[in-house]
Amino acid sequence: MSHKHEAAAVGGPILTRTFIACLAVFALSIAVLAWRFVVGLGPTTGMNDGYPWGIWIAFDVVTGTALACGGFSVAILCYAFNEGKYHPLIRPAVLTSALGYSLAGASVIVDLGRYWNVWKIPLIWNWNRNSVLLEVAVCIMTYVVVLWIELSPAFVEVWEKQEKYPLLCRAARRVHGWLNRYLVAILALGILLPTMHQSSLGSLMLVMTSKLHKLWHTPLLPFLFLATAVLMGYAAVIFESALADEVFDRPRETKILASMSSVMVGVLFVFLGARVIDLALRGRLGLVARLDFYSGMFLLEMALFLAAAILLLSRKRRDNPGVELISAILMMLGGSLYRFDTFLVGFLPGPGWSYFPTIPEMTVTIGFVAFEVLAYLFIVKTFPILHTGVPSHALGMAAAKPSD
């Protein structure tokens, strides 16, 4: 029996207080962005020759793409392991991934010193083919396109019913046919690309042998970055689902999420074990015992992941929506801290250099988050993203049943 569930638009007014507040914050960030593009990075950011990247890369790209890996994580379960019971989570997970990755791509352009040369990126003959950063950039740009194609059935399902607009209606039906034919290949690409660029984000820091603190510099960086992407992706799906259920007064997905949480327990212990064994084998456990600022940050990371793993060990606790949500928040915090520590806190460019984000940098980052929230609200209210909780075969039977 198919596990496919019917999705429907939430409906309701678009211009709510939350939407207008997010719109105002985003508008403010656009004004700051305009200033940044006129005067350059120097006057608007805290970046310097020692710290060539700040929160626009460390948070918006490195952390933001991991939090946006929900579509990747659920796709692995749903399509690679053929677990159809997770299908109701696919569209909302892909939506948050598409928004998160799109804003990460925008952040890269904002962070470019000579942004007017961005048109040269597609010129293949100019590429440095030995660059890890090139692989990251190409994979992220391609994945943004793949994510919007994965999500496009939700849009064409609405547009192909718009009889008032025959051109749009015919185009949507044609695209729907094309999607039905090629979507399997697109989904496979959607699993491959994050595997490549998330591990490559870790590979990027491998060359920082003398500039990255030894608690974070390890040959396992590609694996650890991939593991945190999976963990943070799962956690973001649970967080988004809990928030959507509460805001839109929908039935909770407790059984599906509890099943997914049991998978996360294994990944959490593999990550924690790899971190400790790696430090022990390379004789670096003594750095943890120093109890300085860096060991404190390391212990905080580990405590956040360990607390989430312990909370989810018991099946009874996994069935508790409150515990599930707390565990998801702990995982998102732990993963975010690990990536922040690797790219900023544990990054040691030498004496005399320091970095702290400026108010314009923080305004732009908060503005991007606000845009993600308002775009999410608009799309779930207009298009069939969130499932109705009723299997599609049941809806078909109900439709076939004669009315009284």
XYZ file of C-alpha atoms in Angstrom:
404
model
C 0.000 0.000 0.000
C 1.268 3.431 -0.876
C 2.338 5.701 1.974
C 1.715 8.819 -0.117
C -0.247 11.506 1.695
C -2.235 14.356 0.220
C -0.851 17.870 0.722
C -2.929 21.051 0.798
C -2.418 24.806 1.119
C -2.961 26.037 4.675
C -4.884 29.097 3.460
C -5.710 32.158 5.558
C -4.608 35.809 5.336
C -1.054 36.511 4.143
C -0.540 39.950 5.728
C -0.507 38.879 9.380
C 1.433 40.734 12.093
C 4.276 38.198 11.876
C 4.484 38.586 8.095
C 4.516 42.408 8.257
C 7.139 42.409 11.045
C 9.396 40.094 8.992
C 8.845 42.289 5.927
C 9.946 45.385 7.889
C 13.121 43.665 9.152
C 13.939 42.444 5.640
C 13.379 45.937 4.191
C 15.851 47.353 6.742
C 18.427 44.743 5.742
C 17.968 45.652 2.053
C 18.814 49.284 2.890
C 21.967 48.107 4.711
C 22.851 45.866 1.756
C 22.551 48.804 -0.636
C 25.019 50.723 1.551
C 27.393 47.703 1.642
C 27.410 47.441 -2.187
C 28.170 51.169 -2.499
C 30.923 51.595 0.117
C 32.375 48.033 0.127
C 33.147 45.441 2.818
C 35.633 47.527 4.821
C 33.286 50.178 6.276
C 30.364 47.750 6.754
C 31.943 44.610 8.232
C 34.393 43.569 10.941
C 36.380 41.466 8.462
C 40.091 42.100 7.875
C 43.180 40.407 6.363
C 43.329 37.999 9.321
C 39.651 37.100 9.196
C 38.674 37.087 5.494
C 35.212 35.750 6.342
C 32.703 36.588 9.075
C 29.149 35.570 9.967
C 27.910 35.885 6.364
C 29.984 32.776 5.625
C 30.216 31.104 9.081
C 26.482 31.430 9.821
C 24.591 32.109 6.589
C 26.516 29.571 4.488
C 28.377 27.041 6.687
C 25.726 26.790 9.433
C 22.695 27.815 7.369
C 23.179 25.119 4.711
C 23.478 22.432 7.408
C 20.223 23.620 9.008
C 18.742 23.515 5.498
C 19.729 19.862 5.005
C 16.290 18.582 6.061
C 15.394 17.834 2.444
C 18.644 15.870 2.055
C 18.179 13.925 5.308
C 14.532 12.978 4.702
C 15.274 12.112 1.053
C 17.914 9.597 2.206
C 15.341 7.840 4.414
C 12.448 8.137 1.998
C 14.125 7.308 -1.317
C 17.523 5.679 -0.610
C 16.139 3.406 2.158
C 12.626 3.206 0.632
C 10.948 4.288 3.892
C 7.733 5.691 2.405
C 6.265 6.477 5.814
C 8.412 9.642 5.868
C 6.896 10.932 2.628
C 4.592 13.507 4.358
C 7.752 15.284 5.583
C 9.352 15.630 2.133
C 7.699 18.801 0.786
C 8.072 20.953 3.933
C 11.665 19.709 4.324
C 12.499 20.507 0.686
C 10.870 23.941 1.038
C 13.034 24.889 4.034
C 16.085 23.501 2.193
C 15.304 25.496 -0.956
C 14.875 28.720 1.030
C 17.952 28.098 3.200
C 20.253 27.243 0.289
C 18.962 30.124 -1.859
C 19.778 32.596 0.919
C 23.181 30.931 1.428
C 23.908 31.553 -2.267
C 22.813 35.183 -1.864
C 25.115 35.504 1.182
C 28.108 34.354 -0.874
C 27.469 37.163 -3.383
C 27.061 39.686 -0.534
C 30.404 38.503 0.861
C 32.278 38.877 -2.448
C 34.659 41.829 -2.418
C 34.498 42.252 -6.218
C 30.867 41.216 -6.682
C 30.763 42.845 -10.122
C 32.861 39.925 -11.416
C 30.241 37.343 -10.397
C 29.191 36.917 -14.045
C 32.532 35.187 -14.675
C 31.693 32.231 -12.402
C 30.016 30.109 -15.140
C 33.069 30.513 -17.422
C 34.494 26.999 -17.053
C 37.856 27.826 -18.644
C 38.562 30.237 -15.754
C 38.018 27.596 -13.048
C 40.762 26.429 -10.698
C 39.971 22.704 -10.879
C 42.172 21.910 -7.839
C 40.100 24.159 -5.552
C 37.852 22.605 -2.889
C 36.034 25.938 -2.694
C 35.157 25.597 -6.401
C 33.478 22.236 -5.729
C 31.536 23.768 -2.829
C 30.413 26.729 -4.941
C 29.382 24.658 -7.981
C 27.573 22.033 -5.862
C 25.652 24.660 -3.858
C 24.606 26.589 -6.983
C 23.480 23.367 -8.704
C 21.704 22.124 -5.572
C 19.665 25.345 -5.322
C 18.302 24.655 -8.835
C 17.693 20.966 -7.999
C 15.772 21.863 -4.812
C 13.390 24.241 -6.611
C 12.789 21.569 -9.293
C 12.073 19.014 -6.524
C 9.549 21.435 -5.019
C 8.004 22.488 -8.340
C 5.234 19.790 -8.385
C 3.596 21.742 -5.543
C 3.455 24.845 -7.765
C 2.380 23.180 -11.024
C -0.429 21.288 -9.224
C -1.979 24.692 -8.467
C -1.163 26.415 -11.757
C -2.520 23.600 -13.972
C -5.966 24.178 -12.402
C -5.951 27.910 -13.250
C -8.457 27.750 -16.131
C -8.640 31.589 -16.142
C -5.068 31.664 -17.433
C -4.954 29.115 -20.303
C -1.286 29.771 -21.154
C -0.165 29.186 -17.552
C -2.451 26.156 -17.311
C -1.050 24.517 -20.488
C 2.566 25.287 -19.529
C 2.045 23.826 -16.037
C 0.568 20.605 -17.467
C 3.495 20.244 -19.859
C 6.018 20.808 -17.052
C 4.147 18.317 -14.827
C 4.554 15.642 -17.493
C 8.268 16.408 -17.774
C 8.641 16.232 -13.977
C 6.886 12.858 -13.804
C 9.404 11.530 -16.330
C 12.646 12.905 -14.881
C 12.003 13.544 -11.178
C 13.657 10.283 -10.060
C 16.964 11.381 -11.605
C 16.580 14.842 -10.025
C 15.958 13.244 -6.610
C 19.115 11.137 -6.956
C 21.078 14.303 -7.767
C 19.489 15.933 -4.701
C 21.043 13.248 -2.473
C 24.470 13.273 -4.181
C 25.134 17.051 -4.203
C 24.830 17.751 -0.430
C 27.005 14.694 0.287
C 29.716 16.302 -1.843
C 29.602 19.930 -0.744
C 28.882 19.359 2.964
C 31.944 17.096 3.286
C 33.927 19.583 1.172
C 33.118 22.389 3.632
C 35.093 20.301 6.142
C 37.833 19.632 3.560
C 38.160 23.400 3.142
C 39.555 23.660 6.679
C 42.039 20.780 6.214
C 44.591 23.192 4.741
C 44.474 25.354 7.923
C 46.992 23.081 9.637
C 48.639 25.892 11.633
C 45.639 28.242 11.872
C 42.921 25.933 13.197
C 42.960 24.902 16.872
C 43.990 21.266 17.326
C 40.678 20.382 19.003
C 38.978 20.958 15.652
C 41.700 20.253 13.070
C 41.543 16.584 12.101
C 41.600 14.436 8.943
C 38.009 13.524 9.900
C 36.756 17.056 9.127
C 34.904 15.977 5.900
C 33.140 13.130 7.754
C 32.304 15.283 10.800
C 30.832 18.043 8.612
C 28.719 15.508 6.713
C 27.531 13.931 9.998
C 26.536 17.313 11.474
C 24.682 18.168 8.235
C 22.596 14.994 8.597
C 21.966 15.622 12.322
C 21.089 19.295 11.893
C 18.890 18.480 8.887
C 16.873 15.922 10.889
C 16.639 18.330 13.831
C 15.455 21.186 11.595
C 12.684 18.959 10.168
C 11.427 18.167 13.688
C 11.659 21.835 14.722
C 9.827 23.057 11.599
C 7.142 20.367 11.933
C 6.504 21.194 15.618
C 6.339 24.921 14.852
C 3.979 24.438 11.864
C 1.689 22.134 13.884
C 1.466 24.735 16.661
C 1.052 27.842 14.469
C -1.469 26.313 12.035
C -3.227 24.170 14.676
C -2.518 20.909 12.842
C -2.373 17.309 14.167
C 1.106 16.376 15.425
C 3.369 14.027 13.466
C 4.423 12.282 16.688
C 4.755 8.709 15.330
C 6.700 9.643 12.201
C 9.003 12.038 14.083
C 9.603 9.522 16.894
C 10.644 6.932 14.315
C 13.004 9.440 12.724
C 14.456 10.341 16.131
C 15.449 6.705 16.714
C 17.646 6.964 13.585
C 19.243 10.125 14.969
C 20.350 8.393 18.186
C 22.706 6.138 16.218
C 24.135 9.047 14.207
C 24.656 11.080 17.406
C 26.661 8.327 19.114
C 28.729 7.695 15.961
C 29.589 11.435 15.827
C 30.447 11.621 19.548
C 32.510 8.409 19.398
C 34.422 9.599 16.330
C 35.298 12.923 18.031
C 36.615 11.296 21.224
C 38.452 8.359 19.565
C 40.060 10.696 17.013
C 41.427 12.989 19.758
C 42.618 9.980 21.804
C 44.430 8.316 18.860
C 46.241 11.565 17.985
C 47.197 12.294 21.609
C 45.097 15.470 21.893
C 42.740 14.545 24.750
C 45.024 16.531 27.073
C 43.835 19.734 25.342
C 40.375 19.064 26.773
C 41.799 18.842 30.302
C 43.302 22.355 30.090
C 39.861 23.796 30.873
C 40.595 26.998 28.952
C 38.238 28.904 26.599
C 38.714 26.439 23.721
C 38.226 23.292 25.817
C 35.114 24.966 27.256
C 33.681 25.462 23.755
C 34.557 21.849 22.859
C 32.903 20.488 26.017
C 29.791 22.609 25.399
C 29.471 21.137 21.877
C 29.811 17.593 23.180
C 27.388 18.221 26.080
C 24.695 19.504 23.688
C 24.985 16.442 21.425
C 25.225 14.012 24.392
C 22.151 15.509 26.112
C 20.145 15.085 22.883
C 21.308 11.462 22.517
C 20.424 10.592 26.119
C 16.982 12.231 25.836
C 16.178 10.215 22.705
C 17.496 6.856 23.985
C 14.175 5.895 25.579
C 11.285 5.075 23.240
C 8.858 6.535 25.783
C 10.681 9.876 25.726
C 10.878 9.838 21.897
C 7.058 9.662 21.827
C 6.871 12.857 23.911
C 6.563 15.877 21.514
C 8.133 18.218 24.107
C 11.220 16.025 24.571
C 11.477 15.589 20.791
C 11.484 19.362 20.295
C 14.058 19.972 23.055
C 16.337 17.295 21.568
C 16.036 18.883 18.127
C 16.959 22.308 19.529
C 19.963 20.803 21.359
C 21.167 19.166 18.134
C 20.774 22.374 16.126
C 22.691 24.314 18.805
C 25.419 21.639 19.041
C 25.876 21.467 15.264
C 25.834 25.250 14.873
C 28.422 25.635 17.640
C 30.671 22.954 16.072
C 30.635 24.754 12.714
C 31.078 28.192 14.284
C 34.015 26.884 16.342
C 35.671 25.379 13.245
C 35.288 28.477 11.053
C 35.584 31.331 13.580
C 36.250 30.490 17.262
C 38.970 27.880 16.660
C 40.398 29.814 13.686
C 43.666 31.439 14.836
C 45.173 33.683 12.115
C 47.950 35.010 14.393
C 48.606 37.720 16.986
C 46.993 41.107 16.455
C 43.955 39.876 14.560
C 40.437 39.815 15.944
C 36.902 39.699 14.581
C 33.452 40.498 15.900
C 30.455 41.014 13.584
C 29.340 44.627 13.104
C 25.729 45.799 13.433
C 25.316 45.974 9.612
C 26.541 42.369 9.303
C 24.071 41.193 11.949
C 21.250 43.267 10.378
C 21.766 41.585 7.008
C 21.860 38.098 8.564
C 18.696 38.740 10.629
C 17.049 40.227 7.533
C 17.777 37.057 5.541
C 16.237 34.923 8.312
C 13.178 37.220 8.310
C 12.857 36.784 4.526
C 13.004 32.999 4.940
C 10.144 33.135 7.471
C 7.902 35.344 5.327
C 8.607 33.307 2.167
C 7.775 30.101 4.078
C 4.496 31.583 5.354
C 3.473 32.772 1.879
C 4.264 29.459 0.172
C 2.615 27.092 2.713
C -0.532 29.257 2.717
C -0.713 29.343 -1.085
C 0.589 25.966 -2.298
C 0.121 22.316 -1.181
C 3.221 21.837 0.979
C 1.972 20.558 4.347
C 0.138 17.236 4.239
C -3.444 16.878 5.426
C -2.758 13.826 7.588
C -4.980 11.691 5.352
C -3.438 9.061 3.027
C -4.149 9.776 -0.639
C -5.692 6.315 -1.172
C -8.208 7.109 1.620
C -9.077 10.393 -0.084
C -9.592 8.497 -3.325
C -11.962 6.040 -1.631
C -13.863 8.900 -0.014
C -14.214 10.631 -3.363
C -15.492 7.440 -4.993
C -18.070 6.835 -2.232
C -21.567 8.021 -3.284
C -22.863 10.925 -1.240
C -25.928 10.543 0.947
